[in-house]
Short mmCIF file of C-alpha atoms in Angstrom, two decimals:
data_model
loop_
_atom_site.label_atom_id
_atom_site.label_comp_id
_atom_site.label_asym_id
_atom_site.label_seq_id
_atom_site.Cartn_x
_atom_site.Cartn_y
_atom_site.Cartn_z
CA UNK A 142 5.76 13.11 8.87
CA UNK A 143 2.86 12.20 6.48
CA UNK A 144 0.40 14.99 6.16
CA UNK A 145 -2.36 16.04 3.72
CA UNK A 146 -3.26 19.81 3.55
CA UNK A 147 -6.41 21.26 2.38
CA UNK A 148 -7.20 24.59 1.39
CA UNK A 149 -8.85 27.12 1.95
CA UNK A 150 -10.15 25.61 5.29
CA UNK A 151 -13.26 27.85 4.69
CA UNK A 152 -14.99 29.47 1.95
CA UNK A 153 -18.15 31.29 1.53
CA UNK A 154 -19.51 31.71 -2.16
CA UNK A 155 -22.97 32.84 -3.65
CA UNK A 156 -25.00 30.38 -5.05
CA UNK A 157 -24.13 29.84 -8.92
CA UNK A 158 -20.58 30.41 -8.20
CA UNK A 159 -17.90 28.03 -9.06
CA UNK A 160 -15.39 26.88 -6.55
CA UNK A 161 -12.18 25.00 -6.40
CA UNK A 162 -10.95 23.30 -3.19
CA UNK A 163 -7.52 22.09 -2.86
CA UNK A 164 -5.51 19.11 -1.42
CA UNK A 165 -1.81 18.62 -1.45
CA UNK A 166 0.04 15.82 0.19
CA UNK A 167 3.42 14.34 1.42
CA UNK A 168 3.31 10.70 2.25
CA UNK A 169 5.69 7.75 2.37
CA UNK A 170 3.50 5.74 0.35
CA UNK A 171 0.85 6.83 -2.19
CA UNK A 172 -1.71 4.31 -3.37
CA UNK A 173 -4.86 6.63 -4.27
CA UNK A 174 -6.61 9.96 -3.04
CA UNK A 175 -10.15 10.13 -2.15
CA UNK A 176 -12.68 12.98 -1.54
CA UNK A 177 -15.79 12.92 0.97
CA UNK A 178 -18.40 15.46 1.38
CA UNK A 179 -19.50 15.83 5.02
CA UNK A 180 -22.79 17.54 5.87
CA UNK A 181 -24.21 17.28 9.27
CA UNK A 182 -22.74 13.94 10.26
CA UNK A 183 -21.31 10.76 8.46
CA UNK A 184 -18.62 11.53 5.32
CA UNK A 185 -19.95 10.20 2.05
CA UNK A 186 -17.82 9.13 -0.64
CA UNK A 187 -17.18 11.23 -3.50
CA UNK A 188 -14.41 10.17 -5.77
CA UNK A 189 -11.24 8.21 -5.64
CA UNK A 190 -8.18 8.87 -7.69
CA UNK A 191 -5.34 6.89 -8.55
CA UNK A 192 -4.02 7.86 -11.89
CA UNK A 193 -2.51 11.51 -12.61
CA UNK A 194 -4.77 13.68 -15.23
CA UNK A 195 -7.73 11.66 -15.57
CA UNK A 196 -10.53 13.74 -14.47
CA UNK A 197 -13.37 11.88 -12.42
CA UNK A 198 -16.80 13.83 -12.88
CA UNK A 199 -20.21 13.47 -11.24
CA UNK A 200 -22.87 15.99 -12.38
CA UNK A 201 -21.67 19.30 -11.23
CA UNK A 202 -18.38 17.89 -9.21
CA UNK A 203 -15.14 17.01 -10.87
CA UNK A 204 -11.63 16.00 -9.57
CA UNK A 205 -8.40 15.59 -10.83
CA UNK A 206 -5.06 14.37 -9.35
CA UNK A 207 -1.61 15.58 -10.13
CA UNK A 208 1.04 13.05 -8.89
CA UNK A 209 4.09 14.56 -9.75
CA UNK A 210 2.93 18.11 -8.15
CA UNK A 211 1.50 16.06 -5.22
CA UNK A 212 -2.11 17.65 -5.48
CA UNK A 213 -5.87 17.12 -6.29
CA UNK A 214 -8.50 19.57 -6.97
CA UNK A 215 -12.25 19.23 -6.30
CA UNK A 216 -14.09 21.64 -8.67
CA UNK A 217 -18.14 22.74 -8.02
CA UNK A 218 -19.57 24.22 -10.80
CA UNK A 219 -23.11 26.29 -10.67
CA UNK A 220 -22.89 25.67 -6.86
CA UNK A 221 -26.12 25.23 -4.94
CA UNK A 222 -27.08 25.54 -1.30
CA UNK A 223 -27.06 21.89 -1.00
CA UNK A 224 -23.50 22.15 -1.71
CA UNK A 225 -22.67 23.34 1.61
CA UNK A 226 -20.80 21.22 3.79
CA UNK A 227 -17.01 20.40 4.91
CA UNK A 228 -15.17 18.35 1.83
CA UNK A 229 -12.33 16.05 3.24
CA UNK A 230 -9.53 14.90 1.44
CA UNK A 231 -7.91 11.70 2.19
CA UNK A 232 -4.88 9.62 0.92
CA UNK A 233 -4.60 6.16 1.17
CA UNK A 234 -1.36 4.55 1.84
CA UNK A 235 -2.10 0.78 1.99
CA UNK A 236 -2.20 -1.20 4.97
CA UNK A 237 -5.57 0.16 5.77
CA UNK A 238 -3.85 3.62 6.42
CA UNK A 239 -6.05 6.71 5.54
CA UNK A 240 -4.74 10.12 6.27
CA UNK A 241 -7.34 12.71 6.47
CA UNK A 242 -6.73 16.55 5.62
CA UNK A 243 -8.48 19.07 8.02
CA UNK A 244 -11.24 19.68 5.81
CA UNK A 245 -12.54 22.65 3.95
CA UNK A 246 -15.78 24.16 4.95
CA UNK A 247 -17.90 25.35 2.08
CA UNK A 248 -21.06 27.83 2.57
CA UNK A 249 -23.09 28.62 -0.23
CA UNK A 250 -25.32 31.58 0.48
CA UNK A 251 -28.80 31.99 -1.73
CA UNK B 277 -30.31 -1.96 4.73
CA UNK B 278 -29.12 0.34 7.48
CA UNK B 279 -25.60 0.80 6.48
CA UNK B 280 -23.28 1.65 9.32
CA UNK B 281 -25.04 2.66 12.81
CA UNK B 282 -23.51 3.87 15.93
CA UNK B 283 -25.06 4.01 19.59
CA UNK B 284 -25.19 6.07 21.57
CA UNK B 285 -25.37 9.27 19.57
CA UNK B 286 -24.26 11.31 22.46
CA UNK B 287 -22.89 10.58 25.81
CA UNK B 288 -21.26 12.68 28.41
CA UNK B 289 -18.60 11.21 31.07
CA UNK B 290 -17.04 12.34 34.07
CA UNK B 291 -13.24 11.95 34.02
CA UNK B 292 -11.99 8.27 35.01
CA UNK B 293 -15.47 6.61 33.91
CA UNK B 294 -15.50 3.94 31.32
CA UNK B 295 -18.00 3.48 28.20
CA UNK B 296 -18.35 1.29 25.44
CA UNK B 297 -19.27 2.48 22.00
CA UNK B 298 -20.92 -0.01 19.72
CA UNK B 299 -20.55 -0.09 15.72
CA UNK B 300 -22.79 -2.27 13.50
CA UNK B 301 -22.90 -2.95 9.88
CA UNK B 302 -25.03 -4.88 7.76
CA UNK B 303 -23.01 -4.76 4.57
CA UNK B 304 -20.82 -7.70 5.45
CA UNK B 305 -17.78 -6.12 5.00
CA UNK B 306 -14.48 -7.58 6.49
CA UNK B 307 -12.81 -4.26 7.53
CA UNK B 308 -13.76 -2.19 10.27
CA UNK B 309 -12.54 1.25 11.56
CA UNK B 310 -13.11 3.58 14.52
CA UNK B 311 -11.78 7.39 13.92
CA UNK B 312 -12.17 10.52 15.94
CA UNK B 313 -12.64 14.02 14.57
CA UNK B 314 -11.48 17.10 16.43
CA UNK B 315 -11.85 20.32 15.12
CA UNK B 316 -9.05 21.67 12.72
CA UNK B 317 -7.42 18.02 12.87
CA UNK B 318 -9.40 16.04 10.43
CA UNK B 319 -10.11 12.11 10.96
CA UNK B 320 -7.66 10.18 12.87
CA UNK B 321 -7.54 6.36 12.61
CA UNK B 322 -7.75 5.01 16.39
CA UNK B 323 -8.04 1.23 15.71
CA UNK B 324 -9.29 -0.91 13.02
CA UNK B 325 -10.10 -4.63 12.12
CA UNK B 326 -9.40 -6.80 8.95
CA UNK B 327 -11.92 -9.43 10.21
CA UNK B 328 -13.60 -11.26 13.00
CA UNK B 329 -11.42 -11.53 15.82
CA UNK B 330 -8.71 -9.18 14.71
CA UNK B 331 -7.60 -5.91 15.67
CA UNK B 332 -5.02 -3.61 14.94
CA UNK B 333 -3.74 -0.03 16.19
CA UNK B 334 -4.16 2.77 14.26
CA UNK B 335 -2.56 6.63 14.57
CA UNK B 336 -3.98 7.44 17.86
CA UNK B 337 -4.46 4.11 19.81
CA UNK B 338 -3.72 5.17 23.23
CA UNK B 339 -6.47 5.14 25.98
CA UNK B 340 -8.91 3.17 23.86
CA UNK B 341 -9.32 -0.54 23.46
CA UNK B 342 -11.28 -2.47 20.86
CA UNK B 343 -12.99 -5.75 19.94
CA UNK B 344 -14.57 -7.60 16.82
CA UNK B 345 -16.22 -10.73 18.52
CA UNK B 346 -18.80 -10.56 15.71
CA UNK B 347 -18.22 -9.86 11.94
CA UNK B 348 -21.03 -7.10 11.94
CA UNK B 349 -19.91 -5.24 15.48
CA UNK B 350 -16.78 -3.35 16.10
CA UNK B 351 -16.56 -2.04 19.65
CA UNK B 352 -14.58 0.69 20.97
CA UNK B 353 -13.96 1.30 24.89
CA UNK B 354 -12.76 3.92 27.00
CA UNK B 355 -11.29 2.40 30.15
CA UNK B 356 -10.97 5.57 32.01
CA UNK B 357 -11.98 8.74 30.06
CA UNK B 358 -10.03 11.74 29.88
CA UNK B 359 -11.08 15.29 28.97
CA UNK B 360 -8.56 14.96 26.02
CA UNK B 361 -10.85 12.07 24.54
CA UNK B 362 -13.49 14.65 24.03
CA UNK B 363 -14.23 14.45 20.50
CA UNK B 364 -16.53 13.05 17.66
CA UNK B 365 -16.27 9.48 17.02
CA UNK B 366 -17.01 8.06 13.66
CA UNK B 367 -17.15 4.28 12.97
CA UNK B 368 -16.63 2.90 9.18
CA UNK B 369 -16.57 -0.46 7.60
CA UNK B 370 -15.67 -1.33 3.75
CA UNK B 371 -12.57 -1.45 2.30
CA UNK B 372 -9.65 0.42 2.76
CA UNK B 373 -9.99 2.63 -0.27
CA UNK B 374 -13.67 3.05 -0.11
CA UNK B 375 -15.28 3.30 3.62
CA UNK B 376 -18.59 3.84 4.82
CA UNK B 377 -18.92 5.92 7.57
CA UNK B 378 -21.68 5.94 10.68
CA UNK B 379 -23.46 8.90 11.94
CA UNK B 380 -20.99 9.59 14.74
CA UNK B 381 -20.86 9.73 18.54
CA UNK B 382 -20.58 13.08 20.36
CA UNK B 383 -18.35 12.30 23.47
CA UNK B 384 -17.84 14.92 26.24
CA UNK B 385 -15.61 14.49 28.92
CA UNK B 386 -15.71 16.67 31.63
#
């Protein structure tokens, strides 16, 4: 069975801390891995990763993929209260199939 | 440019009632998707469409029907609602690897 597992499920840190969110996967056909941020409603796209070892970066957020060990991490440095959200990891398998993880609920306290 | 919109935002149904959720997108995307999001289970694909007049089953299609009569609209129907269909429903459009989500519909079936 295809699965995407995120850890931790919940994380509470103080503003200014650095956090690392994990996503591991076991799927039959891997094309790419995507990260989304979900605040109150719709998930919004953050990164798409297709190649191992190449870091994607956007401001304080960065992500990297390891296709040998089947995982990805999402790093957020110098966290702000606006980073509080649920972060979703998903694997695209082709044929319109996206398999999502359960999400990590990140809370940043001032 | 509204992106992806969903109506209604909230709905409460009694077991056995029927309803239709409407999704509209103004980005001229060929692909549209319906997901449900339940606590601890991430997003799961119900049905999707690769173009006007086409539909296909996703991971959890039972109890739902869909139609794509116009390119910009994707309808999700529940013919006889059950409490197990209590969930938050998200519509998305785009290409499979980059999907843009609507704000969601919170459905409660009592």
